[in-house]
Amino acid sequence: MTPTSGAKAAAPATYAVVGGGIAGLTAAWELACAGAQVELYEASERLGGALAPLQLGGVRVDAGAEAFATRTPAVREFLDELGLADRIVSPNPAGAWLQLPGLAAPLPATGILGIPGDPTAGEVARLLGTADAARAAEDLTAAMTWTAQQSPSLGEVVVDRMGPAVVEKLVAPITSGVHSADPHQLPMSTAHPRLYQAMLEHGSLARAVAALRAAAPAGSSVQSLRGGMNTLISALEEQLRQLGVRIRLNTPVATGPPPWLLQDLQGREYSAVILAAGAQQAAQLLGSPGDGPAGVALVTLLVHAPELDAHPRGTGMLVAPSVAGIGAKAMTHISAKWAWAAQSLEAQLGPGHHLVRLSYGRTGDHGAALGFHSTEEALYRAALADLPQLTGTAVTPEQVLDHTVVRWRRGGISPQAQGLQERLKAQAERGGPEIAAVGESFAGTGLAQVIPHARQAARHLLGQGRAA
Ligand SMILES: Cc1cc2nc3c(=O)[nH]c(=O)nc-3n(C[C@H](O)[C@H](O)[C@H](O)COP(=O)(O)OP(=O)(O)OC[C@H]3O[C@@H](n4cnc5c(N)ncnc54)[C@H](O)[C@@H]3O)c2cc1C
């Protein structure tokens, strides 16, 4: 690969995108729409990364990410530009439940990340107990001692303002089940980009939560596409091919000592490179793979269980780490959450059929705990045992018609990400090729973070005007 200058200004600039997950595809789309030539390298045999389909009972659902956060309009705007706005759907507003030791109840409706916006509400006292709810309410009157100069973890702040019970019972089930993160390891700024600042402004964590909830767009806090988020990948792939993007599957861009990327892209002329290869790969490319991110295993079950027609646990269940006797950390009742999935199932198989997805593998779990490294047999058995407890029904193994197990490595913000960005910048300043790193290690986890960040990075490169 040869970095080029503006000498041949007439030809459109050519960019390499390394990684065909949502970050790479989004960046490629942004570049191609601006008239650039784009070559996209994907290591595996399919595009999409953590957005992928799986098929059970003749119905395609999401194997990985299944929704996007609506707290900013970024994803909706992107879907609109792709012409997919009419396929956006909201989940069943019933919401998810929480499993605590000896108690299952709906999650408080007014919270963010499990933090209650009104710690005096009856539903909070019901989950926490009177004494712990009173401790949580101290946040409303206690002096604010945190400052803008600090960057604490979510766990630290919530323990300080509302007490440890709020972390254990309300926050940890969500950060562990949804974000695969321990609240004490999760920087507050990563968990929610505006919550810390809002807490300082309002002088209270609960009032900050309530204010952010009130300011959020009306409607559901997440949305998806009819047919699942995986359909975004097929739609993007089609548009990229129409725009002339060259997509090379099964083509890993090798790691190796610096100047790593250059070795595999040698002989080609690129104006710039977008690195979108996922968290672990980004760290490997840097030559510092670290411990590797945590993993989860998802067991999806197809069941014939009319007793689930009433959606006994709303759209699913988050399990507090302190609950004994349930191996799963979360369950999504897919056919309760998404009307299109229930309709497809009924059309394929008739009434009374359901899809449920159970997640295994908390961060910090080691050894005997069920998770990413467990065998398929062990995970399936655990799911059969957990299902009646998680649904509060007597559904039996004989009612399970089919299942799949999918394993995902989880990324999250990589500690090496900042270092990598700085090295890439330094390399470009020394006259090397411009390389922009995108994806969840740099933007934060989730589509609402990854998509606008990738678009911004692509626009920045276009603005640099490094024409080939
Ligand atoms: C199980 C699960 C559920 C999730 N649920 C949600 C959700 O509901 N909502 C939400 O907003 N977010 C969710 N997320 C997070 C979200 O999916 C991710 O933040 C996002 O998809 C990350 O996209 P990415 O492009 O950065 O990385 P990835 O999706 O990991 O894509 C990286 C791509 O790069 C390729 N690659 C790797 N190395 C190389 C190489 N050397 N050369 C070429 N290609 C390479 C990989 O094969 C892969 O295709 C979930 C994640 C998981 C795993």
PDB file of N, CA, C and O in Angstrom, residues 61-129:
ATOM      1  N   VAL A  61     -34.588 -14.881  13.089  1.00  0.00           N
ATOM      2  CA  VAL A  61     -34.518 -13.856  14.133  1.00  0.00           C
ATOM      3  C   VAL A  61     -33.057 -13.452  14.292  1.00  0.00           C
ATOM      4  O   VAL A  61     -32.185 -13.986  13.605  1.00  0.00           O
ATOM      5  N   ASP A  62     -32.802 -12.541  15.198  1.00  0.00           N
ATOM      6  CA  ASP A  62     -31.426 -12.080  15.395  1.00  0.00           C
ATOM      7  C   ASP A  62     -30.640 -13.066  16.250  1.00  0.00           C
ATOM      8  O   ASP A  62     -31.106 -13.502  17.307  1.00  0.00           O
ATOM      9  N   ALA A  63     -29.424 -13.355  15.811  1.00  0.00           N
ATOM     10  CA  ALA A  63     -28.521 -14.193  16.604  1.00  0.00           C
ATOM     11  C   ALA A  63     -27.689 -13.334  17.550  1.00  0.00           C
ATOM     12  O   ALA A  63     -27.160 -13.829  18.530  1.00  0.00           O
ATOM     13  N   GLY A  64     -27.537 -12.064  17.237  1.00  0.00           N
ATOM     14  CA  GLY A  64     -26.730 -11.151  18.061  1.00  0.00           C
ATOM     15  C   GLY A  64     -27.556  -9.928  18.428  1.00  0.00           C
ATOM     16  O   GLY A  64     -28.641 -10.056  19.014  1.00  0.00           O
ATOM     17  N   ALA A  65     -27.066  -8.745  18.056  1.00  0.00           N
ATOM     18  CA  ALA A  65     -27.772  -7.505  18.411  1.00  0.00           C
ATOM     19  C   ALA A  65     -29.182  -7.527  17.839  1.00  0.00           C
ATOM     20  O   ALA A  65     -29.399  -7.945  16.696  1.00  0.00           O
ATOM     21  N   GLU A  66     -30.141  -7.057  18.636  1.00  0.00           N
ATOM     22  CA  GLU A  66     -31.546  -7.164  18.203  1.00  0.00           C
ATOM     23  C   GLU A  66     -32.278  -5.833  18.212  1.00  0.00           C
ATOM     24  O   GLU A  66     -33.452  -5.779  17.842  1.00  0.00           O
ATOM     25  N   ALA A  67     -31.639  -4.761  18.650  1.00  0.00           N
ATOM     26  CA  ALA A  67     -32.353  -3.484  18.746  1.00  0.00           C
ATOM     27  C   ALA A  67     -31.335  -2.348  18.801  1.00  0.00           C
ATOM     28  O   ALA A  67     -30.144  -2.579  18.987  1.00  0.00           O
ATOM     29  N   PHE A  68     -31.826  -1.111  18.652  1.00  0.00           N
ATOM     30  CA  PHE A  68     -30.944   0.056  18.825  1.00  0.00           C
ATOM     31  C   PHE A  68     -31.592   1.024  19.812  1.00  0.00           C
ATOM     32  O   PHE A  68     -32.815   1.113  19.900  1.00  0.00           O
ATOM     33  N   ALA A  69     -30.739   1.726  20.550  1.00  0.00           N
ATOM     34  CA  ALA A  69     -31.240   2.700  21.527  1.00  0.00           C
ATOM     35  C   ALA A  69     -31.743   3.937  20.790  1.00  0.00           C
ATOM     36  O   ALA A  69     -31.131   4.383  19.814  1.00  0.00           O
ATOM     37  N   THR A  70     -32.847   4.499  21.281  1.00  0.00           N
ATOM     38  CA  THR A  70     -33.453   5.664  20.601  1.00  0.00           C
ATOM     39  C   THR A  70     -33.157   6.972  21.328  1.00  0.00           C
ATOM     40  O   THR A  70     -33.771   7.978  21.013  1.00  0.00           O
ATOM     41  N   ARG A  71     -32.203   6.933  22.309  1.00  0.00           N
ATOM     42  CA  ARG A  71     -31.994   8.170  23.079  1.00  0.00           C
ATOM     43  C   ARG A  71     -31.408   9.287  22.233  1.00  0.00           C
ATOM     44  O   ARG A  71     -31.482  10.456  22.605  1.00  0.00           O
ATOM     45  N   THR A  72     -30.793   8.935  21.084  1.00  0.00           N
ATOM     46  CA  THR A  72     -30.453   9.963  20.100  1.00  0.00           C
ATOM     47  C   THR A  72     -31.080   9.524  18.768  1.00  0.00           C
ATOM     48  O   THR A  72     -31.354   8.341  18.574  1.00  0.00           O
ATOM     49  N   PRO A  73     -31.272  10.479  17.846  1.00  0.00           N
ATOM     50  CA  PRO A  73     -31.921  10.109  16.575  1.00  0.00           C
ATOM     51  C   PRO A  73     -30.958   9.472  15.566  1.00  0.00           C
ATOM     52  O   PRO A  73     -31.338   9.196  14.436  1.00  0.00           O
ATOM     53  N   ALA A  74     -29.694   9.208  15.976  1.00  0.00           N
ATOM     54  CA  ALA A  74     -28.652   8.849  15.004  1.00  0.00           C
ATOM     55  C   ALA A  74     -28.996   7.601  14.174  1.00  0.00           C
ATOM     56  O   ALA A  74     -28.835   7.611  12.949  1.00  0.00           O
ATOM     57  N   VAL A  75     -29.454   6.550  14.822  1.00  0.00           N
ATOM     58  CA  VAL A  75     -29.697   5.309  14.070  1.00  0.00           C
ATOM     59  C   VAL A  75     -30.933   5.467  13.187  1.00  0.00           C
ATOM     60  O   VAL A  75     -30.950   5.060  12.022  1.00  0.00           O
ATOM     61  N   ARG A  76     -31.954   6.095  13.761  1.00  0.00           N
ATOM     62  CA  ARG A  76     -33.177   6.303  12.980  1.00  0.00           C
ATOM     63  C   ARG A  76     -32.870   7.112  11.713  1.00  0.00           C
ATOM     64  O   ARG A  76     -33.351   6.794  10.624  1.00  0.00           O
ATOM     65  N   GLU A  77     -32.059   8.146  11.849  1.00  0.00           N
ATOM     66  CA  GLU A  77     -31.717   8.982  10.681  1.00  0.00           C
ATOM     67  C   GLU A  77     -30.988   8.143   9.626  1.00  0.00           C
ATOM     68  O   GLU A  77     -31.244   8.263   8.428  1.00  0.00           O
ATOM     69  N   PHE A  78     -30.086   7.290  10.100  1.00  0.00           N
ATOM     70  CA  PHE A  78     -29.340   6.433   9.169  1.00  0.00           C
ATOM     71  C   PHE A  78     -30.299   5.489   8.441  1.00  0.00           C
ATOM     72  O   PHE A  78     -30.233   5.339   7.211  1.00  0.00           O
ATOM     73  N   LEU A  79     -31.211   4.879   9.207  1.00  0.00           N
ATOM     74  CA  LEU A  79     -32.173   3.953   8.595  1.00  0.00           C
ATOM     75  C   LEU A  79     -33.050   4.687   7.586  1.00  0.00           C
ATOM     76  O   LEU A  79     -33.387   4.160   6.522  1.00  0.00           O
ATOM     77  N   ASP A  80     -33.377   5.921   7.926  1.00  0.00           N
ATOM     78  CA  ASP A  80     -34.175   6.753   7.035  1.00  0.00           C
ATOM     79  C   ASP A  80     -33.430   6.984   5.714  1.00  0.00           C
ATOM     80  O   ASP A  80     -33.979   6.814   4.621  1.00  0.00           O
ATOM     81  N   GLU A  81     -32.152   7.325   5.836  1.00  0.00           N
ATOM     82  CA  GLU A  81     -31.351   7.578   4.625  1.00  0.00           C
ATOM     83  C   GLU A  81     -31.190   6.319   3.789  1.00  0.00           C
ATOM     84  O   GLU A  81     -31.054   6.384   2.570  1.00  0.00           O
ATOM     85  N   LEU A  82     -31.217   5.172   4.448  1.00  0.00           N
ATOM     86  CA  LEU A  82     -31.119   3.905   3.714  1.00  0.00           C
ATOM     87  C   LEU A  82     -32.465   3.496   3.106  1.00  0.00           C
ATOM     88  O   LEU A  82     -32.545   2.486   2.405  1.00  0.00           O
ATOM     89  N   GLY A  83     -33.518   4.247   3.439  1.00  0.00           N
ATOM     90  CA  GLY A  83     -34.847   3.911   2.928  1.00  0.00           C
ATOM     91  C   GLY A  83     -35.526   2.808   3.724  1.00  0.00           C
ATOM     92  O   GLY A  83     -36.418   2.113   3.217  1.00  0.00           O
ATOM     93  N   LEU A  84     -35.134   2.641   4.988  1.00  0.00           N
ATOM     94  CA  LEU A  84     -35.686   1.546   5.799  1.00  0.00           C
ATOM     95  C   LEU A  84     -36.648   2.046   6.880  1.00  0.00           C
ATOM     96  O   LEU A  84     -37.075   1.256   7.734  1.00  0.00           O
ATOM     97  N   ALA A  85     -36.984   3.332   6.859  1.00  0.00           N
ATOM     98  CA  ALA A  85     -37.774   3.909   7.965  1.00  0.00           C
ATOM     99  C   ALA A  85     -39.100   3.181   8.149  1.00  0.00           C
ATOM    100  O   ALA A  85     -39.579   3.019   9.275  1.00  0.00           O
ATOM    101  N   ASP A  86     -39.701   2.728   7.040  1.00  0.00           N
ATOM    102  CA  ASP A  86     -41.015   2.089   7.178  1.00  0.00           C
ATOM    103  C   ASP A  86     -40.924   0.685   7.788  1.00  0.00           C
ATOM    104  O   ASP A  86     -41.936   0.062   8.063  1.00  0.00           O
ATOM    105  N   ARG A  87     -39.721   0.218   8.020  1.00  0.00           N
ATOM    106  CA  ARG A  87     -39.573  -1.112   8.640  1.00  0.00           C
ATOM    107  C   ARG A  87     -39.198  -1.030  10.117  1.00  0.00           C
ATOM    108  O   ARG A  87     -38.960  -2.040  10.768  1.00  0.00           O
ATOM    109  N   ILE A  88     -39.131   0.197  10.646  1.00  0.00           N
ATOM    110  CA  ILE A  88     -38.779   0.343  12.071  1.00  0.00           C
ATOM    111  C   ILE A  88     -39.957  -0.097  12.945  1.00  0.00           C
ATOM    112  O   ILE A  88     -41.108   0.279  12.686  1.00  0.00           O
ATOM    113  N   VAL A  89     -39.664  -0.903  13.943  1.00  0.00           N
ATOM    114  CA  VAL A  89     -40.721  -1.378  14.849  1.00  0.00           C
ATOM    115  C   VAL A  89     -40.302  -1.126  16.303  1.00  0.00           C
ATOM    116  O   VAL A  89     -39.117  -1.064  16.619  1.00  0.00           O
ATOM    117  N   SER A  90     -41.312  -1.005  17.161  1.00  0.00           N
ATOM    118  CA  SER A  90     -41.072  -0.858  18.598  1.00  0.00           C
ATOM    119  C   SER A  90     -41.407  -2.173  19.285  1.00  0.00           C
ATOM    120  O   SER A  90     -42.276  -2.910  18.839  1.00  0.00           O
ATOM    121  N   PRO A  91     -40.732  -2.450  20.409  1.00  0.00           N
ATOM    122  CA  PRO A  91     -41.053  -3.699  21.113  1.00  0.00           C
ATOM    123  C   PRO A  91     -42.344  -3.580  21.912  1.00  0.00           C
ATOM    124  O   PRO A  91     -42.860  -2.472  22.115  1.00  0.00           O
ATOM    125  N   ASN A  92     -42.828  -4.712  22.359  1.00  0.00           N
ATOM    126  CA  ASN A  92     -43.957  -4.759  23.280  1.00  0.00           C
ATOM    127  C   ASN A  92     -43.661  -3.860  24.486  1.00  0.00           C
ATOM    128  O   ASN A  92     -42.636  -4.033  25.147  1.00  0.00           O
ATOM    129  N   PRO A  93     -44.536  -2.874  24.782  1.00  0.00           N
ATOM    130  CA  PRO A  93     -44.218  -1.938  25.872  1.00  0.00           C
ATOM    131  C   PRO A  93     -44.267  -2.582  27.254  1.00  0.00           C
ATOM    132  O   PRO A  93     -43.942  -1.916  28.250  1.00  0.00           O
ATOM    133  N   ALA A  94     -44.646  -3.849  27.341  1.00  0.00           N
ATOM    134  CA  ALA A  94     -44.723  -4.502  28.658  1.00  0.00           C
ATOM    135  C   ALA A  94     -43.388  -4.441  29.388  1.00  0.00           C
ATOM    136  O   ALA A  94     -43.342  -4.411  30.617  1.00  0.00           O
ATOM    137  N   GLY A  95     -42.281  -4.435  28.642  1.00  0.00           N
ATOM    138  CA  GLY A  95     -40.972  -4.339  29.281  1.00  0.00           C
ATOM    139  C   GLY A  95     -40.540  -5.645  29.937  1.00  0.00           C
ATOM    140  O   GLY A  95     -41.279  -6.632  29.947  1.00  0.00           O
ATOM    141  N   ALA A  96     -39.312  -5.591  30.484  1.00  0.00           N
ATOM    142  CA  ALA A  96     -38.718  -6.814  31.052  1.00  0.00           C
ATOM    143  C   ALA A  96     -38.956  -6.875  32.562  1.00  0.00           C
ATOM    144  O   ALA A  96     -39.303  -5.886  33.201  1.00  0.00           O
ATOM    145  N   TRP A  97     -38.745  -8.059  33.105  1.00  0.00           N
ATOM    146  CA  TRP A  97     -38.851  -8.289  34.551  1.00  0.00           C
ATOM    147  C   TRP A  97     -37.455  -8.493  35.136  1.00  0.00           C
ATOM    148  O   TRP A  97     -36.476  -8.714  34.413  1.00  0.00           O
ATOM    149  N   LEU A  98     -37.455  -8.446  36.454  1.00  0.00           N
ATOM    150  CA  LEU A  98     -36.217  -8.635  37.195  1.00  0.00           C
ATOM    151  C   LEU A  98     -36.378  -9.832  38.122  1.00  0.00           C
ATOM    152  O   LEU A  98     -37.396  -9.938  38.816  1.00  0.00           O
ATOM    153  N   GLN A  99     -35.385 -10.726  38.117  1.00  0.00           N
ATOM    154  CA  GLN A  99     -35.393 -11.848  39.063  1.00  0.00           C
ATOM    155  C   GLN A  99     -34.407 -11.557  40.180  1.00  0.00           C
ATOM    156  O   GLN A  99     -33.199 -11.426  39.934  1.00  0.00           O
ATOM    157  N   LEU A 100     -34.932 -11.420  41.385  1.00  0.00           N
ATOM    158  CA  LEU A 100     -34.091 -11.272  42.575  1.00  0.00           C
ATOM    159  C   LEU A 100     -34.228 -12.558  43.383  1.00  0.00           C
ATOM    160  O   LEU A 100     -35.101 -13.370  43.087  1.00  0.00           O
ATOM    161  N   PRO A 101     -33.391 -12.777  44.392  1.00  0.00           N
ATOM    162  CA  PRO A 101     -33.575 -13.985  45.197  1.00  0.00           C
ATOM    163  C   PRO A 101     -34.998 -14.024  45.771  1.00  0.00           C
ATOM    164  O   PRO A 101     -35.410 -13.113  46.494  1.00  0.00           O
ATOM    165  N   GLY A 102     -35.763 -15.035  45.353  1.00  0.00           N
ATOM    166  CA  GLY A 102     -37.110 -15.216  45.903  1.00  0.00           C
ATOM    167  C   GLY A 102     -38.162 -14.248  45.408  1.00  0.00           C
ATOM    168  O   GLY A 102     -39.281 -14.226  45.927  1.00  0.00           O
ATOM    169  N   LEU A 103     -37.840 -13.416  44.427  1.00  0.00           N
ATOM    170  CA  LEU A 103     -38.821 -12.416  43.977  1.00  0.00           C
ATOM    171  C   LEU A 103     -38.641 -12.102  42.491  1.00  0.00           C
ATOM    172  O   LEU A 103     -37.529 -11.827  42.050  1.00  0.00           O
ATOM    173  N   ALA A 104     -39.740 -12.153  41.740  1.00  0.00           N
ATOM    174  CA  ALA A 104     -39.711 -11.713  40.336  1.00  0.00           C
ATOM    175  C   ALA A 104     -40.735 -10.597  40.174  1.00  0.00           C
ATOM    176  O   ALA A 104     -41.884 -10.737  40.627  1.00  0.00           O
ATOM    177  N   ALA A 105     -40.332  -9.497  39.555  1.00  0.00           N
ATOM    178  CA  ALA A 105     -41.237  -8.353  39.399  1.00  0.00           C
ATOM    179  C   ALA A 105     -40.804  -7.516  38.205  1.00  0.00           C
ATOM    180  O   ALA A 105     -39.633  -7.565  37.802  1.00  0.00           O
ATOM    181  N   PRO A 106     -41.728  -6.736  37.626  1.00  0.00           N
ATOM    182  CA  PRO A 106     -41.335  -5.869  36.502  1.00  0.00           C
ATOM    183  C   PRO A 106     -40.264  -4.873  36.929  1.00  0.00           C
ATOM    184  O   PRO A 106     -40.260  -4.402  38.067  1.00  0.00           O
ATOM    185  N   LEU A 107     -39.374  -4.565  36.014  1.00  0.00           N
ATOM    186  CA  LEU A 107     -38.357  -3.540  36.277  1.00  0.00           C
ATOM    187  C   LEU A 107     -39.041  -2.186  36.459  1.00  0.00           C
ATOM    188  O   LEU A 107     -39.975  -1.874  35.718  1.00  0.00           O
ATOM    189  N   PRO A 108     -38.581  -1.369  37.410  1.00  0.00           N
ATOM    190  CA  PRO A 108     -39.181  -0.033  37.549  1.00  0.00           C
ATOM    191  C   PRO A 108     -39.164   0.715  36.218  1.00  0.00           C
ATOM    192  O   PRO A 108     -38.145   0.733  35.524  1.00  0.00           O
ATOM    193  N   ALA A 109     -40.305   1.316  35.903  1.00  0.00           N
ATOM    194  CA  ALA A 109     -40.456   1.913  34.580  1.00  0.00           C
ATOM    195  C   ALA A 109     -39.670   3.209  34.413  1.00  0.00           C
ATOM    196  O   ALA A 109     -39.405   3.640  33.305  1.00  0.00           O
ATOM    197  N   THR A 110     -39.279   3.843  35.524  1.00  0.00           N
ATOM    198  CA  THR A 110     -38.712   5.192  35.408  1.00  0.00           C
ATOM    199  C   THR A 110     -37.193   5.220  35.488  1.00  0.00           C
ATOM    200  O   THR A 110     -36.607   6.280  35.680  1.00  0.00           O
ATOM    201  N   GLY A 111     -36.535   4.076  35.349  1.00  0.00           N
ATOM    202  CA  GLY A 111     -35.101   4.049  35.575  1.00  0.00           C
ATOM    203  C   GLY A 111     -34.262   4.193  34.319  1.00  0.00           C
ATOM    204  O   GLY A 111     -34.752   4.151  33.188  1.00  0.00           O
ATOM    205  N   ILE A 112     -32.948   4.382  34.548  1.00  0.00           N
ATOM    206  CA  ILE A 112     -31.932   4.273  33.500  1.00  0.00           C
ATOM    207  C   ILE A 112     -30.879   3.333  34.056  1.00  0.00           C
ATOM    208  O   ILE A 112     -30.389   3.544  35.181  1.00  0.00           O
ATOM    209  N   LEU A 113     -30.548   2.304  33.314  1.00  0.00           N
ATOM    210  CA  LEU A 113     -29.569   1.308  33.765  1.00  0.00           C
ATOM    211  C   LEU A 113     -29.938   0.738  35.127  1.00  0.00           C
ATOM    212  O   LEU A 113     -29.078   0.397  35.928  1.00  0.00           O
ATOM    213  N   GLY A 114     -31.233   0.671  35.424  1.00  0.00           N
ATOM    214  CA  GLY A 114     -31.703   0.137  36.701  1.00  0.00           C
ATOM    215  C   GLY A 114     -31.749   1.180  37.808  1.00  0.00           C
ATOM    216  O   GLY A 114     -32.349   0.949  38.854  1.00  0.00           O
ATOM    217  N   ILE A 115     -31.121   2.342  37.605  1.00  0.00           N
ATOM    218  CA  ILE A 115     -31.117   3.389  38.636  1.00  0.00           C
ATOM    219  C   ILE A 115     -32.505   4.032  38.649  1.00  0.00           C
ATOM    220  O   ILE A 115     -32.954   4.552  37.623  1.00  0.00           O
ATOM    221  N   PRO A 116     -33.187   4.016  39.799  1.00  0.00           N
ATOM    222  CA  PRO A 116     -34.551   4.544  39.783  1.00  0.00           C
ATOM    223  C   PRO A 116     -34.589   6.065  39.678  1.00  0.00           C
ATOM    224  O   PRO A 116     -33.805   6.766  40.331  1.00  0.00           O
ATOM    225  N   GLY A 117     -35.499   6.568  38.851  1.00  0.00           N
ATOM    226  CA  GLY A 117     -35.704   8.015  38.754  1.00  0.00           C
ATOM    227  C   GLY A 117     -36.503   8.515  39.951  1.00  0.00           C
ATOM    228  O   GLY A 117     -36.447   9.696  40.286  1.00  0.00           O
ATOM    229  N   ASP A 118     -37.245   7.616  40.592  1.00  0.00           N
ATOM    230  CA  ASP A 118     -37.993   7.966  41.794  1.00  0.00           C
ATOM    231  C   ASP A 118     -37.784   6.882  42.841  1.00  0.00           C
ATOM    232  O   ASP A 118     -38.525   5.899  42.896  1.00  0.00           O
ATOM    233  N   PRO A 119     -36.766   7.060  43.689  1.00  0.00           N
ATOM    234  CA  PRO A 119     -36.492   6.006  44.673  1.00  0.00           C
ATOM    235  C   PRO A 119     -37.582   5.847  45.718  1.00  0.00           C
ATOM    236  O   PRO A 119     -37.577   4.870  46.462  1.00  0.00           O
ATOM    237  N   THR A 120     -38.528   6.803  45.764  1.00  0.00           N
ATOM    238  CA  THR A 120     -39.605   6.682  46.753  1.00  0.00           C
ATOM    239  C   THR A 120     -40.798   5.909  46.195  1.00  0.00           C
ATOM    240  O   THR A 120     -41.781   5.686  46.904  1.00  0.00           O
ATOM    241  N   ALA A 121     -40.734   5.491  44.924  1.00  0.00           N
ATOM    242  CA  ALA A 121     -41.876   4.808  44.310  1.00  0.00           C
ATOM    243  C   ALA A 121     -42.100   3.434  44.954  1.00  0.00           C
ATOM    244  O   ALA A 121     -41.153   2.771  45.370  1.00  0.00           O
ATOM    245  N   GLY A 122     -43.350   3.029  44.999  1.00  0.00           N
ATOM    246  CA  GLY A 122     -43.709   1.750  45.612  1.00  0.00           C
ATOM    247  C   GLY A 122     -43.016   0.575  44.941  1.00  0.00           C
ATOM    248  O   GLY A 122     -42.591  -0.378  45.601  1.00  0.00           O
ATOM    249  N   GLU A 123     -42.885   0.627  43.599  1.00  0.00           N
ATOM    250  CA  GLU A 123     -42.269  -0.498  42.880  1.00  0.00           C
ATOM    251  C   GLU A 123     -40.797  -0.657  43.271  1.00  0.00           C
ATOM    252  O   GLU A 123     -40.250  -1.757  43.234  1.00  0.00           O
ATOM    253  N   VAL A 124     -40.153   0.442  43.654  1.00  0.00           N
ATOM    254  CA  VAL A 124     -38.744   0.373  44.076  1.00  0.00           C
ATOM    255  C   VAL A 124     -38.659  -0.274  45.459  1.00  0.00           C
ATOM    256  O   VAL A 124     -37.845  -1.164  45.707  1.00  0.00           O
ATOM    257  N   ALA A 125     -39.537   0.152  46.365  1.00  0.00           N
ATOM    258  CA  ALA A 125     -39.546  -0.426  47.722  1.00  0.00           C
ATOM    259  C   ALA A 125     -39.865  -1.917  47.648  1.00  0.00           C
ATOM    260  O   ALA A 125     -39.316  -2.716  48.410  1.00  0.00           O
ATOM    261  N   ARG A 126     -40.715  -2.292  46.710  1.00  0.00           N
ATOM    262  CA  ARG A 126     -41.093  -3.698  46.583  1.00  0.00           C
ATOM    263  C   ARG A 126     -39.874  -4.555  46.219  1.00  0.00           C
ATOM    264  O   ARG A 126     -39.709  -5.656  46.706  1.00  0.00           O
ATOM    265  N   LEU A 127     -39.008  -4.007  45.353  1.00  0.00           N
ATOM    266  CA  LEU A 127     -37.817  -4.756  44.926  1.00  0.00           C
ATOM    267  C   LEU A 127     -36.690  -4.674  45.954  1.00  0.00           C
ATOM    268  O   LEU A 127     -35.978  -5.641  46.183  1.00  0.00           O
ATOM    269  N   LEU A 128     -36.537  -3.505  46.585  1.00  0.00           N
ATOM    270  CA  LEU A 128     -35.381  -3.303  47.468  1.00  0.00           C
ATOM    271  C   LEU A 128     -35.664  -3.646  48.924  1.00  0.00           C
ATOM    272  O   LEU A 128     -34.747  -3.946  49.692  1.00  0.00           O
ATOM    273  N   GLY A 129     -36.928  -3.546  49.310  1.00  0.00           N
ATOM    274  CA  GLY A 129     -37.242  -3.605  50.738  1.00  0.00           C
ATOM    275  C   GLY A 129     -37.214  -2.184  51.296  1.00  0.00           C
ATOM    276  O   GLY A 129     -36.547  -1.299  50.736  1.00  0.00           O
TER     277      GLY A 129
END
